[in-house]
C-alpha positions as a printed Julia matrix, in Angstrom:
350×3 Matrix{Float64}:
  -28.26   46.41   22.12
  -30.78   45.01   19.68
  -29.67   47.31   16.97
  -25.83   46.49   17.62
  -26.65   42.93   17.44
  -28.35   43.46   14.04
  -25.35   45.37   12.85
  -23.02   42.51   13.64
  -25.34   40.16   11.77
  -25.39   42.43    8.76
  -21.39   42.46    8.84
  -21.41   38.68    8.55
  -23.98   38.73    5.91
  -22.14   41.17    3.73
  -19.02   38.78    4.21
  -20.99   35.71    3.26
  -22.7    37.44    0.23
  -19.19   38.15   -0.94
  -18.03   34.56   -0.39
  -20.34   32.53   -2.67
  -23.81   32.58   -4.31
  -25.04   29.73   -2.01
  -24.26   31.78    1.16
  -25.72   34.77   -0.36
  -28.96   32.76   -1.08
  -29.03   31.5     2.54
  -28.56   34.89    4.1
  -31.09   36.57    1.73
  -33.56   34.08    3.09
  -32.35   34.76    6.65
  -32.88   38.53    5.82
  -36.57   37.91    4.89
  -37.05   35.79    7.97
  -35.43   38.37   10.17
  -37.52   41.19    8.87
  -40.84   39.15    9.07
  -40.25   37.64   12.52
  -38.81   41.02   13.84
  -41.96   42.78   12.61
  -44.42   40.22   14.05
  -42.64   40.48   17.44
  -43.09   44.25   17.69
  -46.04   44.7    15.29
  -47.91   47.03   17.58
  -44.99   49.46   17.99
  -44.1    49.41   14.33
  -47.69   50.09   13.29
  -48.23   52.85   15.91
  -44.93   54.83   15.47
  -43.79   54.14   11.81
  -46.81   52.83    9.97
  -46.23   51.41    6.51
  -42.41   51.59    6.79
  -41.96   47.74    6.98
  -43.59   47.4     3.65
  -40.74   48.94    1.79
  -38.19   46.83    3.48
  -40.27   43.57    2.7
  -40.34   44.71   -0.97
  -36.53   45.17   -1.06
  -35.91   41.95    0.66
  -38.18   40.1    -1.86
  -36.61   41.87   -4.79
  -33.18   40.59   -3.53
  -34.42   37.05   -3.41
  -35.98   37.53   -6.99
  -32.81   38.91   -8.49
  -30.61   36.13   -6.92
  -32.98   33.47   -8.4
  -32.7    35.21  -11.86
  -28.91   35.36  -11.64
  -28.58   38.98  -10.79
  -26.25   38.45   -7.89
  -24.68   42.08   -7.78
  -28.29   43.37   -7.9
  -29.43   41.03   -5.19
  -26.43   42.14   -3.04
  -27.33   45.77   -3.37
  -30.88   45.16   -2.64
  -29.95   43.12    0.35
  -27.64   45.62    1.84
  -30.18   48.38    1.32
  -32.97   46.27    2.91
  -30.67   45.62    6.02
  -29.72   49.21    6.22
  -33.35   50.43    5.92
  -34.26   47.77    8.66
  -31.71   49.44   11.02
  -32.88   52.81   10.27
  -36.4    51.91   10.66
  -35.68   50.41   14.12
  -33.69   53.39   15.25
  -36.57   55.78   14.09
  -39.16   53.61   15.78
  -37.39   53.62   19.09
  -36.78   57.38   18.97
  -40.39   58.08   18.21
  -41.46   55.64   20.98
  -39.36   57.45   23.56
  -40.77   60.69   22.42
  -44.36   59.37   22.62
  -43.72   57.99   26.09
  -42.24   61.16   27.29
  -45.13   63.32   26.15
  -47.73   60.7    27.45
  -46.2    60.35   30.77
  -45.74   64.24   31.25
  -49.22   64.95   30.05
  -50.82   62.06   32.0
  -49.21   63.38   35.21
  -50.55   66.95   34.57
  -53.99   65.96   33.7
  -54.27   63.54   36.61
  -52.94   66.14   39.1
  -55.5    68.75   37.77
  -58.31   66.15   37.84
  -57.57   65.23   41.52
  -57.31   68.99   42.56
  -60.63   69.79   40.81
  -62.35   66.62   42.24
  -61.18   67.39   45.83
  -62.24   71.02   45.51
  -65.69   69.95   44.36
  -66.06   67.26   46.97
  -64.51   68.91   49.91
  -64.94   72.57   49.05
  -62.44   75.14   48.31
  -60.82   76.87   51.26
  -61.48   80.57   50.82
  -59.45   82.54   53.28
  -57.76   85.96   53.61
  -58.57   89.43   52.56
  -60.64   89.57   49.32
  -61.24   92.78   47.3
  -64.01   92.81   44.79
  -66.16   95.5    43.0
  -69.83   95.28   44.0
  -72.29   97.95   42.65
  -69.35  100.36   41.8
  -67.79  100.2    45.29
  -64.65   98.14   46.02
  -65.18   96.03   49.09
  -62.32   94.34   51.17
  -63.59   91.55   53.31
  -61.88   88.83   55.23
  -63.24   85.39   54.71
  -62.44   81.93   56.23
  -64.78   79.32   54.79
  -65.1    76.47   52.49
  -66.87   77.12   49.25
  -69.33   74.65   47.68
  -67.92   75.43   44.25
  -70.49   73.49   42.11
  -73.29   75.34   44.01
  -71.74   78.84   43.5
  -70.68   78.2    39.9
  -74.15   76.84   39.0
  -72.8    73.37   38.14
  -69.95   74.75   35.9
  -67.42   73.31   38.22
  -68.82   69.7    37.57
  -68.79   70.42   33.9
  -65.04   71.21   34.0
  -64.4    68.06   36.11
  -66.19   66.08   33.51
  -64.13   67.58   30.57
  -60.8    66.89   32.5
  -62.01   63.33   33.16
  -62.65   62.88   29.53
  -59.19   63.79   28.58
  -57.8    61.7    31.34
  -59.77   58.63   29.96
  -58.18   59.17   26.52
  -54.72   59.39   28.02
  -55.32   56.1    30.04
  -55.54   54.09   26.7
  -52.2    55.03   25.02
  -52.64   52.45   22.25
  -55.6    54.49   20.9
  -54.12   57.91   20.94
  -51.48   59.54   18.74
  -48.65   61.9    19.93
  -50.27   64.93   18.11
  -53.45   64.31   20.18
  -51.47   64.14   23.41
  -49.66   67.4    22.49
  -53.07   69.0    21.94
  -54.15   67.77   25.31
  -51.07   69.29   26.84
  -51.76   72.57   25.48
  -55.36   72.41   26.66
  -54.22   71.63   30.29
  -53.11   75.31   30.67
  -56.56   76.53   29.39
  -58.29   74.03   31.83
  -56.32   75.26   34.77
  -57.03   78.84   33.91
  -60.77   77.95   33.71
  -60.63   76.34   37.15
  -59.04   79.41   38.73
  -61.53   81.61   36.96
  -64.36   79.55   38.27
  -62.88   79.65   41.85
  -62.73   83.47   41.66
  -66.21   83.65   40.21
  -67.45   81.6    43.2
  -65.68   83.89   45.61
  -67.15   86.95   44.05
  -70.59   85.53   43.98
  -70.52   84.68   47.73
  -69.29   88.1    48.55
  -72.11   89.73   46.22
  -74.57   87.5    48.01
  -73.41   88.79   51.32
  -73.6    92.38   49.94
  -77.17   91.89   48.85
  -78.1    91.02   52.51
  -76.14   93.96   53.7
  -77.78   96.24   51.21
  -81.28   94.79   52.47
  -80.25   95.92   55.97
  -79.43   99.35   54.72
  -82.81   99.46   52.93
  -84.49   98.56   56.2
  -82.65  101.31   58.07
  -83.66  103.75   55.43
  -87.37  102.89   55.64
  -87.5   102.61   59.37
  -86.54  106.21   59.35
  -89.74  106.79   57.22
  -91.9   105.12   59.78
  -91.82  101.54   58.24
  -91.36   98.32   60.24
  -89.76   95.11   59.05
  -92.09   92.27   58.42
  -89.9    89.61   56.8
  -86.61   89.32   54.87
  -84.56   86.59   53.1
  -83.33   85.1    49.89
  -85.43   84.45   46.92
  -86.3    80.66   47.02
  -84.12   80.41   50.18
  -81.08   80.35   47.57
  -78.3    82.62   48.42
  -77.37   82.91   44.88
  -80.6    84.68   44.0
  -82.09   87.91   45.14
  -82.47   89.31   48.69
  -85.84   90.67   49.64
  -87.04   92.76   52.62
  -90.74   93.52   53.24
  -91.85   96.51   55.24
  -95.26   98.18   56.3
  -96.16  101.4    58.03
  -99.29  102.31   59.83
 -100.62  104.17   56.85
 -101.15  100.88   54.9
  -98.14  101.11   52.67
  -96.58   97.77   52.0
  -93.13   97.99   50.55
  -91.04   95.16   49.01
  -87.35   95.94   48.32
  -85.35   93.45   46.23
  -81.61   93.44   45.41
  -81.38   91.15   42.42
  -78.01   89.83   40.93
  -77.28   91.21   37.38
  -76.65   88.63   34.73
  -72.97   87.82   34.51
  -71.62   90.54   36.75
  -71.3    91.42   40.45
  -73.76   94.3    40.2
  -77.14   94.25   41.93
  -80.51   95.53   40.71
  -82.64   97.61   43.09
  -86.29   96.91   42.78
  -88.91   98.69   44.94
  -92.47   97.6    44.88
  -95.04   99.78   46.79
  -98.71   98.68   47.49
 -100.81  100.79   49.74
 -104.38  100.73   50.92
 -104.3   104.6    50.85
 -103.11  105.61   47.52
  -99.63  107.45   47.75
  -99.12  110.35   45.41
  -96.39  110.05   42.8
  -94.28  112.55   44.94
  -94.74  110.34   48.09
  -93.87  107.13   46.17
  -90.65  108.81   44.8
  -89.76  110.14   48.09
  -89.71  106.52   49.61
  -87.49  105.44   46.81
  -85.17  108.35   47.11
  -84.8   107.69   50.89
  -83.39  104.32   49.98
  -81.23  105.56   47.32
  -79.85  108.3    49.43
  -78.68  106.09   52.19
  -77.21  103.62   49.75
  -75.17  106.51   48.16
  -74.04  107.67   51.58
  -72.69  104.18   52.12
  -70.66  104.6    48.88
  -72.8   102.44   46.76
  -73.23  103.53   43.02
  -76.92  103.25   42.56
  -77.07  104.45   38.93
  -80.17  105.57   37.11
  -83.43  105.22   38.9
  -86.65  104.48   36.9
  -90.09  104.67   38.42
  -93.04  102.55   37.09
  -96.63  103.4    38.13
  -97.7    99.67   38.88
  -96.71   96.93   41.25
  -96.77   93.26   40.84
  -98.79   91.21   43.13
  -96.24   88.33   42.66
  -93.71   90.33   44.68
  -96.03   90.08   47.74
  -96.62   86.21   47.6
  -94.09   85.5    50.29
  -95.09   82.02   50.78
  -94.09   81.42   47.2
  -91.16   83.73   47.25
  -89.48   82.03   50.2
  -90.32   78.49   48.93
  -87.61   76.45   47.2
  -90.28   75.52   44.49
  -91.48   79.13   44.13
  -89.53   82.39   44.02
  -90.08   85.69   42.53
  -91.45   86.04   39.04
  -88.59   84.98   36.87
  -90.0    86.62   33.65
  -90.16   89.87   35.5
  -86.6    89.5    36.94
  -85.22   88.74   33.43
  -87.07   91.94   32.15
  -85.22   93.96   34.73
  -82.02   92.37   33.68
  -81.59   90.17   36.6
  -79.82   86.74   36.65
  -81.99   83.63   37.29
  -80.23   80.68   39.12
  -82.0    77.38   38.86
  -82.22   75.53   42.21
  -79.49   72.82   42.31
């Protein structure tokens, strides 16, 4: 409607310019006023969507006035016509770019806000993990049914909170439309798909970590069964630092004075577990006897379908693996330097 009104005004100006010089002078002045007042009224939109365009029109309107004052009526008329046409074109272009901006902004804001709310809800309330899940742990595919809420930030070691902060940052940018360009909005829109994929991957990772944690406890039970067949009795068991993301430890003894610690340690960035066996005894076992104890554990694990992999024996034990007050304390735990040396994954308490 505004553009059509301007077109009607231009038609009248053309007629007046043709009529006489005085009318031309009046309407060229009106042209300058129209451009200046129109620009001031929507300065924010012009500067955002078509920055600098108004300067060309102002120069043409000024030239029309200069030519008219110098007697160049025909040149003044041409400049005035061009200035008015440019003014219309500029308004049309600005409106088109504004509509495009608003479309991209609204759609992207809707997408990012929806993603943020889902992530926030999943972090605060927990993700509902349910149904049959199949994962590969220690070379064996496990199908388990679970129905529980996952504390995603806990099981992803804080990565879910980091993702939420990243999405919140993009949301803050979109909530100030005056300070963002359409190209930046399009970049955020493309990023949304990546952020969604990251959320899905983190949820899957959390599910796999929970199942792998449960598997470590089950492997501990298998190790206990194997050693009970060799005359050992269970003394204690539990998660390192009482943290289910970390290793699972069982401690057994026999009447002969042998003290065994079997640890199932999560491997870095995978669902595999590291089997570590420490043997301390009052009556020194021979190498063959020590290997037999380890092999009894390995054999029953293999019978359960667990891929044990290569077994390496070292002739020393570490006393830190027997400090159970420290191991099962939230402020203690297994010796992290040794766990890393064996390729294990360290999860900080949090």
